[in-house]
mmCIF file of C-alpha atoms in Angstrom:
data_model
loop_
_atom_site.group_PDB
_atom_site.id
_atom_site.type_symbol
_atom_site.label_atom_id
_atom_site.label_comp_id
_atom_site.label_asym_id
_atom_site.label_seq_id
_atom_site.Cartn_x
_atom_site.Cartn_y
_atom_site.Cartn_z
ATOM 1 C CA MET A 1309 50.181 -32.110 22.688
ATOM 2 C CA VAL A 1310 46.792 -32.741 23.468
ATOM 3 C CA PHE A 1311 44.133 -30.341 21.404
ATOM 4 C CA ASN A 1312 40.606 -29.252 23.074
ATOM 5 C CA LYS A 1313 37.790 -29.911 21.510
ATOM 6 C CA GLY A 1314 37.126 -26.691 18.766
ATOM 7 C CA PHE A 1315 40.771 -27.615 17.320
ATOM 8 C CA LEU A 1316 40.424 -31.377 16.340
ATOM 9 C CA LEU A 1317 37.077 -30.150 14.542
ATOM 10 C CA GLY A 1318 39.059 -27.869 12.782
ATOM 11 C CA LEU A 1319 41.517 -30.856 11.692
ATOM 12 C CA ILE A 1320 38.849 -32.596 11.130
ATOM 13 C CA LEU A 1321 36.872 -30.680 8.683
ATOM 14 C CA MET A 1322 40.465 -29.757 6.687
ATOM 15 C CA VAL A 1323 41.216 -33.619 6.741
ATOM 16 C CA LEU A 1324 37.695 -34.718 5.228
ATOM 17 C CA GLY A 1325 37.351 -35.486 1.855
ATOM 18 C CA THR A 1326 41.324 -36.159 2.159
ATOM 19 C CA GLY A 1327 42.903 -38.200 -1.060
ATOM 20 C CA SER A 1328 45.863 -39.682 -1.808
ATOM 21 C CA VAL A 1329 47.958 -39.653 -5.173
ATOM 22 C CA LEU A 1330 50.236 -42.314 -5.165
ATOM 23 C CA HIS A 1331 52.792 -42.719 -8.432
ATOM 24 C CA ALA A 1332 53.322 -46.375 -7.716
ATOM 25 C CA ALA A 1333 56.442 -46.770 -10.424
ATOM 26 C CA THR A 1334 58.438 -44.345 -8.090
ATOM 27 C CA GLY A 1335 56.318 -43.910 -4.633
ATOM 28 C CA VAL A 1336 55.572 -40.503 -4.534
ATOM 29 C CA GLU A 1337 52.406 -40.156 -2.576
ATOM 30 C CA LEU A 1338 50.676 -36.822 -2.031
ATOM 31 C CA THR A 1339 47.603 -36.155 0.085
ATOM 32 C CA ALA A 1340 45.079 -33.204 0.103
ATOM 33 C CA PRO A 1341 41.395 -32.913 0.028
ATOM 34 C CA HIS A 1342 39.428 -33.419 -2.848
ATOM 35 C CA THR A 1343 37.965 -30.333 -1.913
ATOM 36 C CA VAL A 1344 38.555 -26.213 -0.902
ATOM 37 C CA TYR A 1345 36.766 -23.408 -0.673
ATOM 38 C CA ARG A 1346 37.513 -19.800 -1.346
ATOM 39 C CA GLY A 1347 39.320 -18.335 1.488
ATOM 40 C CA GLN A 1348 40.510 -21.580 3.368
ATOM 41 C CA ALA A 1349 44.156 -22.576 4.316
ATOM 42 C CA PHE A 1350 44.245 -26.532 3.848
ATOM 43 C CA VAL A 1351 47.720 -29.514 4.888
ATOM 44 C CA CYS A 1352 49.038 -30.848 1.872
ATOM 45 C CA ARG A 1353 51.097 -33.601 3.562
ATOM 46 C CA PHE A 1354 52.956 -35.928 1.420
ATOM 47 C CA THR A 1355 56.369 -38.637 1.612
ATOM 48 C CA PRO A 1356 59.784 -37.993 0.812
ATOM 49 C CA VAL A 1357 61.203 -41.718 -1.417
ATOM 50 C CA ASN A 1358 64.483 -42.821 -1.027
ATOM 51 C CA GLY A 1359 67.419 -40.762 -2.901
ATOM 52 C CA GLY A 1360 65.073 -37.637 -3.718
ATOM 53 C CA SER A 1361 66.216 -34.751 -3.499
ATOM 54 C CA ASN A 1362 65.077 -31.104 -4.952
ATOM 55 C CA TYR A 1363 61.386 -31.431 -4.111
ATOM 56 C CA GLN A 1364 59.424 -29.238 -5.778
ATOM 57 C CA LEU A 1365 55.149 -28.401 -4.765
ATOM 58 C CA THR A 1366 53.023 -26.305 -7.012
ATOM 59 C CA TRP A 1367 50.291 -24.532 -6.954
ATOM 60 C CA LEU A 1368 47.899 -22.004 -8.324
ATOM 61 C CA ASP A 1369 50.713 -21.284 -10.658
ATOM 62 C CA LYS A 1370 53.383 -20.159 -7.876
ATOM 63 C CA THR A 1371 56.473 -23.130 -6.935
ATOM 64 C CA LEU A 1372 57.937 -23.432 -3.606
ATOM 65 C CA ASP A 1373 60.971 -25.214 -2.975
ATOM 66 C CA VAL A 1374 60.295 -27.526 0.018
ATOM 67 C CA ALA A 1375 62.653 -28.379 2.646
ATOM 68 C CA VAL A 1376 63.433 -32.471 3.585
ATOM 69 C CA GLY A 1377 65.050 -33.355 6.464
ATOM 70 C CA ALA A 1378 66.768 -36.669 6.857
ATOM 71 C CA GLY A 1379 64.518 -39.069 8.245
ATOM 72 C CA ASP A 1380 61.371 -36.872 8.194
ATOM 73 C CA PRO A 1381 58.765 -39.811 7.222
ATOM 74 C CA VAL A 1382 56.033 -37.111 6.313
ATOM 75 C CA VAL A 1383 56.298 -33.460 4.866
ATOM 76 C CA GLU A 1384 53.935 -30.946 5.803
ATOM 77 C CA VAL A 1385 53.109 -27.637 4.286
ATOM 78 C CA LEU A 1386 49.994 -25.040 4.687
ATOM 79 C CA LEU A 1387 48.977 -23.931 1.375
ATOM 80 C CA GLY A 1388 45.681 -21.671 0.934
ATOM 81 C CA VAL A 1389 43.049 -20.684 -2.200
ATOM 82 C CA GLY A 1390 42.609 -16.646 -1.732
ATOM 83 C CA LEU A 1391 39.313 -14.560 -1.976
ATOM 84 C CA THR A 1392 39.103 -13.904 -5.362
ATOM 85 C CA ARG A 1393 40.207 -17.190 -7.278
ATOM 86 C CA GLN A 1394 36.888 -18.291 -8.996
ATOM 87 C CA PRO A 1395 35.465 -21.838 -8.479
ATOM 88 C CA VAL A 1396 37.098 -24.119 -11.300
ATOM 89 C CA ALA A 1397 39.012 -27.373 -10.885
ATOM 90 C CA GLU A 1398 43.024 -27.000 -9.894
ATOM 91 C CA THR A 1399 45.829 -29.275 -9.713
ATOM 92 C CA LEU A 1400 48.196 -29.697 -6.847
ATOM 93 C CA GLU A 1401 51.958 -31.361 -8.202
ATOM 94 C CA LEU A 1402 54.797 -32.982 -6.442
ATOM 95 C CA SER A 1403 58.154 -33.153 -7.815
ATOM 96 C CA CYS A 1404 61.056 -34.429 -6.698
ATOM 97 C CA MET A 1405 64.596 -35.374 -8.744
ATOM 98 C CA ARG A 1406 66.190 -39.222 -8.163
ATOM 99 C CA ASP A 1407 68.740 -40.597 -10.205
ATOM 100 C CA ALA A 1408 68.872 -37.864 -12.821
ATOM 101 C CA ARG A 1409 64.951 -37.893 -12.883
ATOM 102 C CA LYS A 1410 62.414 -35.976 -12.196
ATOM 103 C CA LEU A 1411 59.605 -37.732 -9.935
ATOM 104 C CA THR A 1412 55.820 -36.234 -10.262
ATOM 105 C CA ALA A 1413 52.644 -36.827 -8.652
ATOM 106 C CA ARG A 1414 49.544 -34.825 -9.437
ATOM 107 C CA GLN A 1415 45.987 -34.211 -7.527
ATOM 108 C CA THR A 1416 42.786 -32.459 -8.884
ATOM 109 C CA ILE A 1417 41.103 -30.041 -5.773
ATOM 110 C CA LYS A 1418 38.074 -28.822 -6.551
ATOM 111 C CA VAL A 1419 37.605 -24.782 -5.641
ATOM 112 C CA GLU A 1420 34.369 -24.441 -4.384
ATOM 113 C CA ASP A 1421 33.192 -20.642 -3.577
ATOM 114 C CA LYS A 1422 31.899 -19.202 -0.838
ATOM 115 C CA GLU A 1423 29.557 -16.557 0.603
ATOM 116 C CA TYR A 1424 31.026 -13.790 2.792
ATOM 117 C CA PRO A 1425 28.519 -11.490 4.635
ATOM 118 C CA VAL A 1426 28.376 -7.509 3.299
ATOM 119 C CA GLN A 1427 29.561 -5.158 6.434
ATOM 120 C CA ARG A 1428 28.944 -1.418 6.286
ATOM 121 C CA LEU A 1429 31.588 1.550 7.063
ATOM 122 C CA THR A 1430 30.890 4.412 7.548
ATOM 123 C CA LEU A 1431 34.768 6.639 8.147
ATOM 124 C CA PRO A 1432 36.069 10.265 7.554
ATOM 125 C CA ARG A 1433 36.384 10.749 3.727
ATOM 126 C CA LYS A 1434 39.825 11.535 4.362
ATOM 127 C CA MET A 1435 40.703 7.854 4.828
ATOM 128 C CA VAL A 1436 38.935 6.725 1.895
ATOM 129 C CA HIS A 1437 39.553 9.082 -0.760
ATOM 130 C CA LEU A 1438 43.433 10.002 -0.817
ATOM 131 C CA SER A 1439 45.308 13.277 -1.541
ATOM 132 C CA PRO A 1440 47.407 12.709 -4.428
ATOM 133 C CA GLU A 1441 50.462 12.908 -1.293
ATOM 134 C CA ASN A 1442 48.788 9.987 0.462
ATOM 135 C CA LEU A 1443 47.497 8.295 -2.817
ATOM 136 C CA ALA A 1444 51.820 8.111 -3.824
ATOM 137 C CA ARG A 1445 52.535 6.734 0.040
ATOM 138 C CA TYR A 1446 50.042 3.926 -0.335
ATOM 139 C CA HIS A 1447 51.470 2.960 -3.803
ATOM 140 C CA ARG A 1448 55.039 2.881 -2.270
ATOM 141 C CA GLU A 1449 53.895 0.858 0.381
ATOM 142 C CA LYS A 1450 51.796 -1.475 -1.440
ATOM 143 C CA LYS A 1451 54.644 -2.015 -3.767
ATOM 144 C CA GLU A 1452 56.812 -2.908 -0.646
ATOM 145 C CA ILE A 1453 54.274 -5.030 1.102
ATOM 146 C CA SER A 1454 53.933 -7.007 -2.299
ATOM 147 C CA THR A 1455 57.717 -7.918 -2.008
ATOM 148 C CA ILE A 1456 57.701 -8.816 0.893
ATOM 149 C CA LEU A 1457 54.684 -11.605 0.252
ATOM 150 C CA LYS A 1458 56.270 -13.341 -2.380
ATOM 151 C CA GLY A 1459 59.082 -14.307 -0.139
ATOM 152 C CA ARG A 1460 59.351 -18.254 0.075
ATOM 153 C CA SER A 1461 61.648 -19.340 2.957
ATOM 154 C CA LYS A 1462 62.705 -23.014 2.622
ATOM 155 C CA GLY A 1463 62.644 -24.076 5.903
ATOM 156 C CA ARG A 1464 59.440 -24.551 7.999
ATOM 157 C CA PHE A 1465 58.915 -22.774 11.061
ATOM 158 C CA TRP A 1466 55.421 -22.727 12.131
ATOM 159 C CA SER A 1467 53.851 -25.561 13.283
ATOM 160 C CA LEU A 1468 49.780 -25.951 14.755
ATOM 161 C CA PRO A 1469 48.033 -25.229 16.306
ATOM 162 C CA LEU A 1470 48.794 -21.271 15.563
ATOM 163 C CA THR A 1471 49.188 -19.796 19.038
ATOM 164 C CA ARG A 1472 45.841 -16.945 19.174
ATOM 165 C CA PRO A 1473 47.241 -13.398 18.901
ATOM 166 C CA VAL A 1474 44.804 -11.754 21.247
ATOM 167 C CA PRO A 1475 42.288 -13.019 23.666
ATOM 168 C CA GLY A 1476 39.277 -11.022 22.533
ATOM 169 C CA GLY A 1477 36.592 -11.662 20.339
ATOM 170 C CA VAL A 1478 36.175 -10.817 16.414
ATOM 171 C CA SER A 1479 34.817 -7.341 15.929
ATOM 172 C CA SER A 1480 35.420 -8.241 12.170
ATOM 173 C CA ALA A 1481 35.691 -11.923 10.575
ATOM 174 C CA PHE A 1482 37.806 -12.019 7.379
ATOM 175 C CA GLY A 1483 36.406 -12.417 3.968
ATOM 176 C CA LEU A 1484 33.817 -9.307 4.873
ATOM 177 C CA ARG A 1485 31.989 -7.541 1.686
ATOM 178 C CA ARG A 1486 32.741 -4.169 2.486
ATOM 179 C CA ILE A 1487 31.271 -1.229 1.449
ATOM 180 C CA ILE A 1488 32.829 1.620 2.975
ATOM 181 C CA ASN A 1489 30.649 5.111 3.139
ATOM 182 C CA ASP A 1490 28.180 3.538 0.483
ATOM 183 C CA GLU A 1491 31.220 2.512 -1.834
ATOM 184 C CA PRO A 1492 32.175 -1.454 -2.302
ATOM 185 C CA ARG A 1493 35.549 -2.015 -1.831
ATOM 186 C CA SER A 1494 37.626 -5.153 -1.599
ATOM 187 C CA PRO A 1495 36.934 -7.667 0.852
ATOM 188 C CA HIS A 1496 38.348 -8.349 4.396
ATOM 189 C CA ARG A 1497 42.030 -10.069 3.809
ATOM 190 C CA GLY A 1498 42.118 -10.379 7.600
ATOM 191 C CA VAL A 1499 40.773 -10.398 11.503
ATOM 192 C CA ASP A 1500 39.826 -7.571 13.042
ATOM 193 C CA PHE A 1501 39.933 -8.843 16.667
ATOM 194 C CA ARG A 1502 38.816 -6.528 20.108
ATOM 195 C CA GLY A 1503 40.964 -5.430 23.160
ATOM 196 C CA GLY A 1504 41.944 -2.347 24.483
ATOM 197 C CA MET A 1505 44.907 0.163 24.060
ATOM 198 C CA GLY A 1506 48.612 -1.778 25.417
ATOM 199 C CA VAL A 1507 46.871 -5.618 25.253
ATOM 200 C CA PRO A 1508 49.570 -7.253 24.599
ATOM 201 C CA VAL A 1509 50.290 -8.622 20.604
ATOM 202 C CA LYS A 1510 52.143 -12.113 20.656
ATOM 203 C CA ALA A 1511 53.686 -13.856 17.517
ATOM 204 C CA CYS A 1512 51.306 -16.937 15.953
ATOM 205 C CA ALA A 1513 53.979 -18.985 15.289
ATOM 206 C CA ASP A 1514 57.791 -19.497 15.486
ATOM 207 C CA GLY A 1515 59.307 -16.902 12.616
ATOM 208 C CA ILE A 1516 61.771 -13.930 11.458
ATOM 209 C CA VAL A 1517 60.964 -10.133 11.316
ATOM 210 C CA ASP A 1518 60.365 -9.841 7.584
ATOM 211 C CA LEU A 1519 59.421 -6.237 8.219
ATOM 212 C CA VAL A 1520 58.770 -3.385 10.503
ATOM 213 C CA ALA A 1521 56.655 -0.455 9.450
ATOM 214 C CA ASP A 1522 53.984 2.022 9.355
ATOM 215 C CA HIS A 1523 51.464 2.551 6.774
ATOM 216 C CA TYR A 1524 48.790 4.454 5.741
ATOM 217 C CA PHE A 1525 46.164 2.032 6.297
ATOM 218 C CA SER A 1526 47.803 -0.388 8.257
ATOM 219 C CA GLY A 1527 50.004 2.059 10.932
ATOM 220 C CA ARG A 1528 52.081 0.490 12.430
ATOM 221 C CA SER A 1529 52.613 -2.772 11.986
ATOM 222 C CA VAL A 1530 55.118 -6.344 12.004
ATOM 223 C CA TYR A 1531 55.030 -8.750 9.575
ATOM 224 C CA LEU A 1532 56.206 -12.396 9.984
ATOM 225 C CA ASP A 1533 58.253 -14.924 8.045
ATOM 226 C CA HIS A 1534 57.312 -18.393 9.043
ATOM 227 C CA GLY A 1535 58.482 -20.305 6.199
ATOM 228 C CA GLN A 1536 57.031 -22.632 2.963
ATOM 229 C CA GLY A 1537 55.024 -19.241 2.104
ATOM 230 C CA VAL A 1538 53.168 -18.810 5.729
ATOM 231 C CA MET A 1539 53.584 -14.987 6.531
ATOM 232 C CA SER A 1540 51.429 -13.785 9.422
ATOM 233 C CA MET A 1541 50.870 -9.038 10.229
ATOM 234 C CA TYR A 1542 49.526 -7.757 12.419
ATOM 235 C CA PHE A 1543 48.227 -3.668 11.846
ATOM 236 C CA HIS A 1544 47.364 -0.787 14.075
ATOM 237 C CA LEU A 1545 50.075 -1.454 17.043
ATOM 238 C CA SER A 1546 50.551 1.254 19.712
ATOM 239 C CA ARG A 1547 53.547 -0.173 19.904
ATOM 240 C CA ILE A 1548 56.783 -2.858 18.301
ATOM 241 C CA ASP A 1549 59.043 -4.499 20.391
ATOM 242 C CA VAL A 1550 60.877 -6.385 17.385
ATOM 243 C CA LYS A 1551 62.948 -5.554 14.631
ATOM 244 C CA GLU A 1552 63.432 -6.630 11.247
ATOM 245 C CA GLY A 1553 65.462 -10.164 11.293
ATOM 246 C CA GLN A 1554 64.774 -11.182 14.459
ATOM 247 C CA VAL A 1555 64.035 -14.609 15.581
ATOM 248 C CA VAL A 1556 60.390 -14.502 17.680
ATOM 249 C CA ARG A 1557 58.933 -17.776 19.233
ATOM 250 C CA LYS A 1558 55.373 -18.586 19.122
ATOM 251 C CA GLY A 1559 53.107 -16.812 22.140
ATOM 252 C CA GLU A 1560 56.535 -14.165 22.228
ATOM 253 C CA VAL A 1561 54.882 -10.699 22.559
ATOM 254 C CA VAL A 1562 56.006 -8.540 19.361
ATOM 255 C CA GLY A 1563 53.828 -5.279 20.242
ATOM 256 C CA ALA A 1564 50.784 -3.970 21.293
ATOM 257 C CA MET A 1565 47.432 -3.052 20.688
ATOM 258 C CA GLY A 1566 46.277 0.475 19.180
ATOM 259 C CA ARG A 1567 44.264 2.017 16.814
ATOM 260 C CA THR A 1568 47.241 3.301 14.272
ATOM 261 C CA GLY A 1569 46.762 3.820 10.703
ATOM 262 C CA ARG A 1570 43.136 3.301 9.229
ATOM 263 C CA ALA A 1571 41.516 2.843 12.480
ATOM 264 C CA THR A 1572 38.187 4.180 14.272
ATOM 265 C CA GLY A 1573 39.317 2.580 17.821
ATOM 266 C CA PRO A 1574 41.570 0.202 19.474
ATOM 267 C CA HIS A 1575 41.774 -3.104 17.862
ATOM 268 C CA LEU A 1576 44.604 -5.912 16.491
ATOM 269 C CA HIS A 1577 44.241 -6.460 11.841
ATOM 270 C CA PHE A 1578 45.798 -10.101 12.221
ATOM 271 C CA GLY A 1579 46.019 -11.394 8.515
ATOM 272 C CA LEU A 1580 47.655 -15.298 7.373
ATOM 273 C CA TYR A 1581 48.942 -15.261 3.929
ATOM 274 C CA LEU A 1582 49.992 -18.958 2.309
ATOM 275 C CA LEU A 1583 52.370 -18.217 -0.883
ATOM 276 C CA GLY A 1584 50.729 -14.425 -1.416
ATOM 277 C CA GLU A 1585 47.261 -15.591 -0.773
ATOM 278 C CA PRO A 1586 44.799 -14.342 2.281
ATOM 279 C CA VAL A 1587 43.364 -17.190 4.280
ATOM 280 C CA ASP A 1588 41.161 -17.486 7.207
ATOM 281 C CA PRO A 1589 43.100 -18.003 9.978
ATOM 282 C CA MET A 1590 40.426 -18.902 12.573
ATOM 283 C CA PRO A 1591 40.422 -22.564 11.889
ATOM 284 C CA LEU A 1592 44.206 -22.884 12.384
ATOM 285 C CA PHE A 1593 43.551 -21.262 16.049
ATOM 286 C CA GLY A 1594 43.922 -24.243 18.996
ATOM 287 C CA GLU A 1595 40.862 -23.328 20.439
#
């Protein structure tokens, strides 16, 4: 596979400062960066041990069951740090069972702070201050999304680099600290791409359609499960071309760009969540 310079640089940045922890007595080896930033994704790698089973990774108080195929020399898992995490040292732990014994390897990863720019927006009052009916709707939809983000498919469908969902430029970057109608709001948990009505929107990786919805804020939406706790989402669509439970391939069209939900014009909001934590997807695209 040939990577262009932009993606190669992204991989280098992701690996810089990477260290390995080897448990000499068991042969369990874990490789991950020493330092990551709020909102950053990173690749964790480990070498399966002979006779090992029931592999699990624990990161930020969440545990992921990891499928290991016969003969896999190295297993990769995509992890990340959410925007609200405090800049402290965290522990990444790998465990497996062999001969009725639990084997573990741990690595300390320092979470560093990162400042994101401020974005000021002016929106119609009804889109910011919800009526009782719309507020109740919002809470129902939030609960539904929370359930989806807790999904932990054991298999892995994703591969790097991810495919950019649309060709347009970025109008709102990940992590922006938003001030809407002069009131501070939650940071931007995705990337907004420019484009026109009807522009095809493509899946960033192989996956399964976990949810198709029409939500108050995000409008017509598609959520894809890529395995290992990796979830992508596509908002404000004018059209949806897939159904729940459908298997989609990397680059396959899942819908069309639109302005449904809370949107002032046609664009795509693309989000990437890792174990329920939003991360910046831009370094993971093959650009």
